Short mmCIF file of C-alpha atoms in Angstrom, two decimals:
data_model
loop_
_atom_site.label_atom_id
_atom_site.label_comp_id
_atom_site.label_asym_id
_atom_site.label_seq_id
_atom_site.Cartn_x
_atom_site.Cartn_y
_atom_site.Cartn_z
CA UNK A 1 212.22 -4.07 98.49
CA UNK A 2 214.28 -0.80 98.55
CA UNK A 3 216.74 -0.49 101.35
CA UNK A 4 216.21 1.95 104.24
CA UNK A 5 218.97 4.92 104.12
CA UNK A 6 219.56 7.22 107.12
CA UNK A 7 221.98 9.89 107.28
CA UNK A 8 222.89 10.85 110.99
CA UNK A 9 224.45 14.12 111.83
CA UNK A 10 225.00 15.10 115.51
CA UNK A 11 222.05 12.88 116.57
CA UNK A 12 219.69 14.17 113.77
CA UNK A 13 218.37 11.72 111.36
CA UNK A 14 217.62 12.42 107.66
CA UNK A 15 215.83 9.65 105.60
CA UNK A 16 214.71 11.52 102.57
CA UNK A 17 216.90 12.11 99.49
CA UNK A 18 216.70 13.21 96.07
CA UNK A 19 219.78 11.45 95.15
CA UNK A 20 223.32 10.35 96.60
CA UNK A 21 226.63 8.65 95.69
CA UNK A 22 228.53 7.24 98.38
CA UNK A 23 232.08 5.66 97.32
CA UNK A 24 234.33 3.30 99.07
CA UNK A 25 237.76 2.08 97.77
CA UNK A 26 240.40 0.20 99.67
CA UNK A 27 243.07 1.88 97.30
CA UNK A 28 241.58 5.39 97.44
CA UNK A 29 242.75 7.48 100.65
CA UNK A 30 239.83 9.86 100.76
CA UNK A 31 236.44 8.29 99.61
CA UNK A 32 234.02 10.87 98.51
CA UNK A 33 230.20 11.12 98.78
CA UNK A 34 227.41 13.71 98.14
CA UNK A 35 223.81 13.74 99.05
CA UNK A 36 221.05 15.75 97.62
CA UNK A 37 218.04 16.67 99.96
CA UNK A 38 214.84 18.50 99.64
CA UNK A 39 213.51 20.60 102.60
CA UNK A 40 215.70 18.78 105.13
CA UNK A 41 214.49 20.76 108.11
CA UNK A 42 218.09 20.74 109.86
CA UNK A 43 220.98 23.16 109.73
CA UNK A 44 224.28 21.45 108.44
CA UNK A 45 227.54 23.09 108.32
CA UNK A 46 230.92 22.10 106.73
CA UNK A 47 232.90 20.18 109.32
CA UNK A 48 230.06 18.27 110.77
CA UNK A 49 230.70 14.56 111.22
CA UNK A 50 228.29 12.17 109.82
CA UNK A 51 227.24 8.47 109.44
CA UNK A 52 225.30 6.73 106.73
CA UNK A 53 223.32 3.59 107.51
CA UNK A 54 221.76 1.16 105.11
CA UNK A 55 219.14 -0.76 106.89
CA UNK A 56 220.63 0.18 110.29
CA UNK A 57 224.18 -1.07 109.19
CA UNK A 58 226.85 1.50 109.11
CA UNK A 59 228.23 2.18 105.58
CA UNK A 60 229.99 5.42 106.01
CA UNK A 61 231.67 7.66 108.46
CA UNK A 62 232.69 11.01 107.27
CA UNK A 63 232.91 14.75 107.46
CA UNK A 64 230.84 17.31 105.43
CA UNK A 65 233.23 19.42 103.30
CA UNK A 66 230.71 21.48 101.41
CA UNK A 67 227.19 22.74 101.93
CA UNK A 68 225.41 23.97 98.77
CA UNK A 69 221.82 25.45 99.68
CA UNK A 70 219.20 26.88 97.18
CA UNK A 71 215.67 26.88 96.86
CA UNK A 72 212.64 27.71 94.60
CA UNK A 73 208.98 27.93 94.86
CA UNK A 74 208.88 23.99 95.69
CA UNK A 75 211.11 24.42 98.59
CA UNK A 76 214.54 24.28 99.85
CA UNK A 77 217.24 22.05 98.26
CA UNK A 78 220.63 21.06 99.69
CA UNK A 79 223.62 19.24 98.36
CA UNK A 80 226.22 17.88 100.69
CA UNK A 81 229.70 16.89 99.65
CA UNK A 82 232.30 15.26 101.87
CA UNK A 83 234.94 12.36 102.37
CA UNK A 84 235.44 9.70 104.76
CA UNK A 85 237.56 10.18 108.03
CA UNK A 86 240.67 9.41 106.01
CA UNK A 87 240.11 12.62 104.33
CA UNK A 88 241.27 14.54 107.39
CA UNK A 89 244.64 12.72 107.09
CA UNK A 90 245.05 13.33 103.49
CA UNK A 91 244.40 17.15 104.29
CA UNK A 92 246.42 17.58 107.46
CA UNK A 93 250.14 18.30 107.07
CA UNK A 94 252.78 17.07 109.62
CA UNK A 95 254.05 19.77 112.03
CA UNK A 96 256.66 17.65 113.81
CA UNK A 97 259.74 17.65 111.47
CA UNK A 98 262.04 15.04 112.58
CA UNK A 99 264.24 12.10 111.86
CA UNK A 100 262.72 9.41 114.06
CA UNK A 101 264.91 6.47 114.98
CA UNK A 102 263.61 3.16 116.62
CA UNK A 103 260.07 3.85 116.30
CA UNK A 104 257.35 1.31 115.32
CA UNK A 105 254.47 1.77 113.07
CA UNK A 106 252.26 1.85 116.02
CA UNK A 107 254.33 4.29 117.76
CA UNK A 108 254.37 6.53 114.63
CA UNK A 109 250.67 6.22 114.15
CA UNK A 110 249.96 7.27 117.78
CA UNK A 111 252.17 10.29 117.45
CA UNK A 112 250.93 11.63 114.21
CA UNK A 113 247.23 10.90 114.87
CA UNK A 114 247.21 12.58 118.34
CA UNK A 115 246.10 15.93 117.26
CA UNK A 116 243.60 14.84 114.48
CA UNK A 117 239.89 15.39 115.60
CA UNK A 118 237.01 12.98 115.26
CA UNK A 119 238.95 9.74 114.69
CA UNK A 120 239.13 6.90 117.30
CA UNK A 121 242.68 6.38 117.90
CA UNK A 122 242.07 3.50 120.41
CA UNK A 123 240.43 1.66 117.77
CA UNK A 124 243.21 1.45 115.12
CA UNK A 125 243.53 -2.08 113.88
CA UNK A 126 246.84 -3.58 113.37
CA UNK A 127 246.22 -7.07 111.73
CA UNK A 128 247.30 -10.25 113.01
CA UNK A 129 251.23 -10.45 112.82
CA UNK A 130 251.83 -6.97 111.75
CA UNK A 131 253.19 -5.52 114.93
CA UNK A 132 255.53 -8.54 115.55
CA UNK A 133 256.84 -8.32 112.13
CA UNK A 134 257.37 -4.55 112.12
CA UNK A 135 259.06 -4.47 115.61
CA UNK A 136 261.85 -6.80 114.32
CA UNK A 137 262.89 -4.74 111.37
CA UNK A 138 264.71 -1.53 110.87
CA UNK A 139 262.56 1.42 112.49
CA UNK A 140 263.33 4.88 110.89
CA UNK A 141 261.31 7.38 109.39
CA UNK A 142 262.13 10.87 108.21
CA UNK A 143 259.15 13.53 108.40
CA UNK A 144 260.00 16.40 106.04
CA UNK A 145 258.01 19.61 105.75
CA UNK A 146 255.14 19.35 103.11
CA UNK A 147 254.22 15.86 103.88
CA UNK A 148 250.76 14.98 104.95
CA UNK A 149 249.84 12.54 107.90
CA UNK A 150 248.68 10.16 105.35
CA UNK A 151 251.65 10.06 103.24
CA UNK A 152 254.06 9.58 106.03
CA UNK A 153 251.92 6.62 107.42
CA UNK A 154 251.04 4.94 104.07
CA UNK A 155 254.88 5.08 103.03
CA UNK A 156 256.08 3.75 106.33
CA UNK A 157 253.31 0.99 106.20
CA UNK A 158 254.05 0.22 102.57
CA UNK A 159 257.80 -0.27 103.22
CA UNK A 160 256.74 -2.97 105.61
CA UNK A 161 254.54 -4.80 103.02
CA UNK A 162 251.40 -3.28 104.54
CA UNK A 163 248.68 -1.00 103.50
CA UNK A 164 247.04 1.90 105.44
CA UNK A 165 243.09 2.06 104.79
CA UNK A 166 239.72 2.94 106.28
CA UNK A 167 236.80 0.84 106.84
CA UNK A 168 233.10 2.19 106.59
CA UNK A 169 232.74 2.52 110.24
CA UNK A 170 235.73 4.84 110.54
CA UNK A 171 238.17 2.29 111.75
CA UNK A 172 241.81 2.81 110.33
CA UNK A 173 243.66 -0.37 109.30
CA UNK A 174 247.19 -1.17 109.01
CA UNK A 175 247.25 -4.62 107.05
CA UNK A 176 246.59 -6.34 103.72
CA UNK A 177 243.48 -6.82 101.73
CA UNK A 178 241.80 -10.15 102.00
CA UNK A 179 243.61 -12.69 100.36
CA UNK A 180 241.01 -15.70 100.62
CA UNK A 181 238.32 -17.28 102.85
CA UNK A 182 234.77 -18.12 102.18
CA UNK A 183 232.97 -15.66 99.77
CA UNK A 184 230.51 -13.35 101.44
CA UNK A 185 228.85 -12.07 98.46
CA UNK A 186 227.92 -13.69 95.17
CA UNK A 187 227.56 -12.03 91.58
CA UNK A 188 225.77 -14.45 89.23
CA UNK A 189 225.07 -14.00 85.44
CA UNK A 190 223.91 -17.22 83.61
CA UNK A 191 222.79 -17.43 80.13
CA UNK A 192 220.55 -20.38 80.18
CA UNK A 193 218.78 -20.17 83.39
CA UNK A 194 218.44 -16.30 84.47
CA UNK A 195 216.57 -17.14 87.86
CA UNK A 196 219.68 -16.62 89.84
CA UNK A 197 220.90 -13.64 88.12
CA UNK A 198 221.38 -10.69 90.25
CA UNK A 199 223.28 -8.20 88.37
CA UNK A 200 222.01 -5.27 85.84
CA UNK A 201 225.50 -5.48 84.04
CA UNK A 202 229.00 -6.60 84.06
CA UNK A 203 231.97 -5.95 82.36
CA UNK A 204 235.79 -7.22 82.31
CA UNK A 205 238.94 -5.58 81.33
CA UNK A 206 241.97 -7.66 80.84
CA UNK A 207 245.13 -5.80 79.67
CA UNK A 208 248.71 -6.52 79.36
CA UNK A 209 249.34 -2.81 78.38
CA UNK A 210 251.17 -1.91 81.77
CA UNK A 211 252.10 -5.51 82.69
CA UNK A 212 255.40 -7.03 82.27
CA UNK A 213 256.82 -10.74 82.13
CA UNK A 214 259.76 -9.86 84.44
CA UNK A 215 260.13 -7.36 87.20
CA UNK A 216 263.81 -6.27 88.37
CA UNK A 217 264.41 -4.25 91.33
CA UNK A 218 267.87 -2.92 92.05
CA UNK A 219 269.11 -0.98 95.06
CA UNK A 220 272.24 0.87 96.50
CA UNK A 221 273.85 1.32 99.90
CA UNK A 222 272.38 4.32 102.02
CA UNK A 223 274.46 7.38 100.95
CA UNK A 224 275.12 6.32 97.43
CA UNK A 225 273.85 8.74 94.75
CA UNK A 226 274.78 7.07 91.55
CA UNK A 227 272.94 4.57 89.40
CA UNK A 228 275.96 3.04 87.54
CA UNK A 229 276.68 -0.54 87.74
CA UNK A 230 279.43 -0.36 90.29
CA UNK A 231 276.98 1.27 92.63
CA UNK A 232 273.89 -1.41 92.46
CA UNK A 233 274.69 -3.61 95.23
CA UNK A 234 271.32 -5.32 95.46
CA UNK A 235 269.10 -7.05 92.83
CA UNK A 236 266.14 -9.19 92.95
CA UNK A 237 263.77 -10.38 90.33
CA UNK A 238 260.35 -11.97 89.72
CA UNK A 239 258.71 -13.36 86.69
CA UNK A 240 254.99 -13.89 85.70
CA UNK A 241 254.63 -17.30 83.83
CA UNK A 242 250.98 -16.24 82.38
CA UNK A 243 252.47 -13.26 80.57
CA UNK A 244 252.51 -14.02 76.76
CA UNK A 245 256.14 -12.97 75.76
CA UNK A 246 259.24 -11.56 77.15
CA UNK A 247 258.78 -7.88 78.31
CA UNK A 248 261.19 -6.84 81.28
CA UNK A 249 260.64 -3.94 83.72
CA UNK A 250 263.45 -2.33 85.89
CA UNK A 251 263.03 -0.16 89.00
CA UNK A 252 265.36 1.29 91.58
CA UNK A 253 264.42 0.75 95.27
CA UNK A 254 264.78 3.16 98.05
CA UNK A 255 267.24 1.60 100.54
CA UNK A 256 266.39 3.65 103.45
CA UNK A 257 263.36 1.38 104.43
CA UNK A 258 262.99 -2.21 105.47
CA UNK A 259 261.56 -3.45 102.21
CA UNK A 260 263.79 -5.90 100.69
CA UNK A 261 264.31 -5.83 96.76
CA UNK A 262 262.74 -9.14 96.51
CA UNK A 263 259.54 -8.12 98.40
CA UNK A 264 259.48 -4.90 96.29
CA UNK A 265 259.64 -6.77 93.09
CA UNK A 266 256.67 -9.09 94.26
CA UNK A 267 254.60 -6.18 95.03
CA UNK A 268 255.09 -4.54 91.73
CA UNK A 269 254.31 -7.60 89.77
CA UNK A 270 251.14 -8.08 92.04
CA UNK A 271 250.08 -4.52 91.35
CA UNK A 272 250.48 -4.70 87.72
CA UNK A 273 248.39 -8.07 87.60
CA UNK A 274 245.80 -6.36 89.65
CA UNK A 275 245.50 -3.29 87.48
CA UNK A 276 245.42 -5.38 84.47
CA UNK A 277 242.38 -7.48 85.45
CA UNK A 278 239.34 -5.41 86.39
CA UNK A 279 235.65 -6.78 86.84
CA UNK A 280 232.95 -4.11 87.02
CA UNK A 281 229.16 -4.84 87.97
CA UNK A 282 226.08 -3.08 88.72
CA UNK A 283 223.53 -4.79 91.30
CA UNK A 284 220.04 -3.46 92.29
CA UNK A 285 219.71 -2.03 95.70
CA UNK A 286 222.45 -1.93 98.23
CA UNK A 287 222.39 -5.19 100.06
CA UNK A 288 222.56 -8.94 99.41
CA UNK A 289 220.74 -11.34 101.73
CA UNK A 290 220.66 -8.32 104.17
CA UNK A 291 224.09 -7.50 104.11
CA UNK A 292 225.25 -4.09 102.64
CA UNK A 293 227.89 -4.61 99.98
CA UNK A 294 231.28 -4.08 101.48
CA UNK A 295 234.79 -3.50 100.26
CA UNK A 296 237.59 -5.81 101.44
CA UNK A 297 235.30 -8.85 101.14
CA UNK A 298 235.66 -11.84 98.89
CA UNK A 299 232.93 -12.47 96.48
CA UNK A 300 232.24 -15.43 94.16
CA UNK A 301 231.50 -14.44 90.61
CA UNK A 302 229.98 -16.83 88.21
CA UNK A 303 229.41 -15.07 84.76
CA UNK A 304 228.93 -17.16 81.70
CA UNK A 305 228.98 -14.29 79.53
CA UNK A 306 232.25 -13.23 80.60
CA UNK A 307 233.63 -16.83 81.20
CA UNK A 308 234.27 -16.08 84.79
CA UNK A 309 233.95 -18.44 87.86
CA UNK A 310 236.11 -17.76 90.65
CA UNK A 311 236.50 -15.71 93.95
CA UNK A 312 237.62 -12.16 93.67
CA UNK A 313 238.16 -9.14 95.98
CA UNK A 314 235.52 -6.26 96.17
CA UNK A 315 237.90 -3.48 96.26
CA UNK A 316 235.62 -0.56 95.57
CA UNK A 317 231.78 -0.20 96.03
CA UNK A 318 229.56 2.93 95.15
CA UNK A 319 226.02 3.24 96.27
CA UNK A 320 224.01 5.51 94.32
CA UNK A 321 220.52 6.74 93.77
CA UNK A 322 218.50 9.05 91.50
CA UNK A 323 215.21 9.16 89.70
CA UNK A 324 215.85 5.64 88.09
CA UNK A 325 216.30 3.94 91.21
CA UNK A 326 218.98 2.65 93.54
CA UNK A 327 222.06 0.66 92.62
CA UNK A 328 225.51 -0.48 93.74
CA UNK A 329 228.51 -0.31 91.45
CA UNK A 330 231.06 -2.79 92.50
CA UNK A 331 234.82 -3.22 91.30
CA UNK A 332 236.77 -6.54 91.70
CA UNK A 333 240.07 -7.90 90.98
CA UNK A 334 242.81 -10.16 92.68
CA UNK A 335 242.78 -10.69 96.42
CA UNK A 336 245.54 -9.84 98.74
CA UNK A 337 247.36 -6.99 96.63
CA UNK A 338 249.20 -4.38 98.55
CA UNK A 339 249.70 -1.20 96.87
#
């Protein structure tokens, strides 16, 4: 049975669409959407805040960026384009240029988010253990002209081993992607008994092109500006036993933050493995067992064609509808990766 889709703008409900595409990606700052309407009967302007619901479950909180209106003898057509609330932080530049000492991530977020409209600053989520860990580390950040609010917060969070991302209901999160737990969703594709199959199509990319067997991270003391061996005073490395041959990678770390070279090296290697292993599926409609497909959830994948049987993270999801029907495109990879 098709899902019920409702767009709400300033209390007004729109339920009839010609087509749409609604993206969500834990690793993309400003998720985009578009909706095509015919004879909407309401006035919509750029800058309007909007929410999209699937079967009364919120799947998007965003801002209308573009209104493209036209018409013919059949009536009025309207195409709306926009991004989620994180798009406001991607677009907004910092006005307070300073070198902030002894400041926590929470304090920095409250300071930078204060003038941003539409967002619920009291609902910013700091995942369990994050505040305690951050408050015991070096707390220093430099806000230079030309940097956006998102860039500053993302960089400060990443240096402490965390990510900064948005959920579908508009909640901002400082934390890590799910690393495990019971799967909420299941994707099944069997050869012999197709009765359980619940996907339209699936594919796997497993590439070593940008992966390495060993990651080495070097660093220097604050104030040093050379990279000769005498200037290098910190060094850490990690190895990937699953890589088929020896292939080293070396990177210089910024010593002006609290991320250790060892932690930096682990994050680089995890990111490489994540990007080298990508599962993509298309499922019919937008829900499974009444639950809309969501990012940052664990999904069990059983695919006999691709020889996959395991738990993976849904890191990206796109709801789309056109004349052929409604579908959900999903992207999955290894859980718990910060990048």
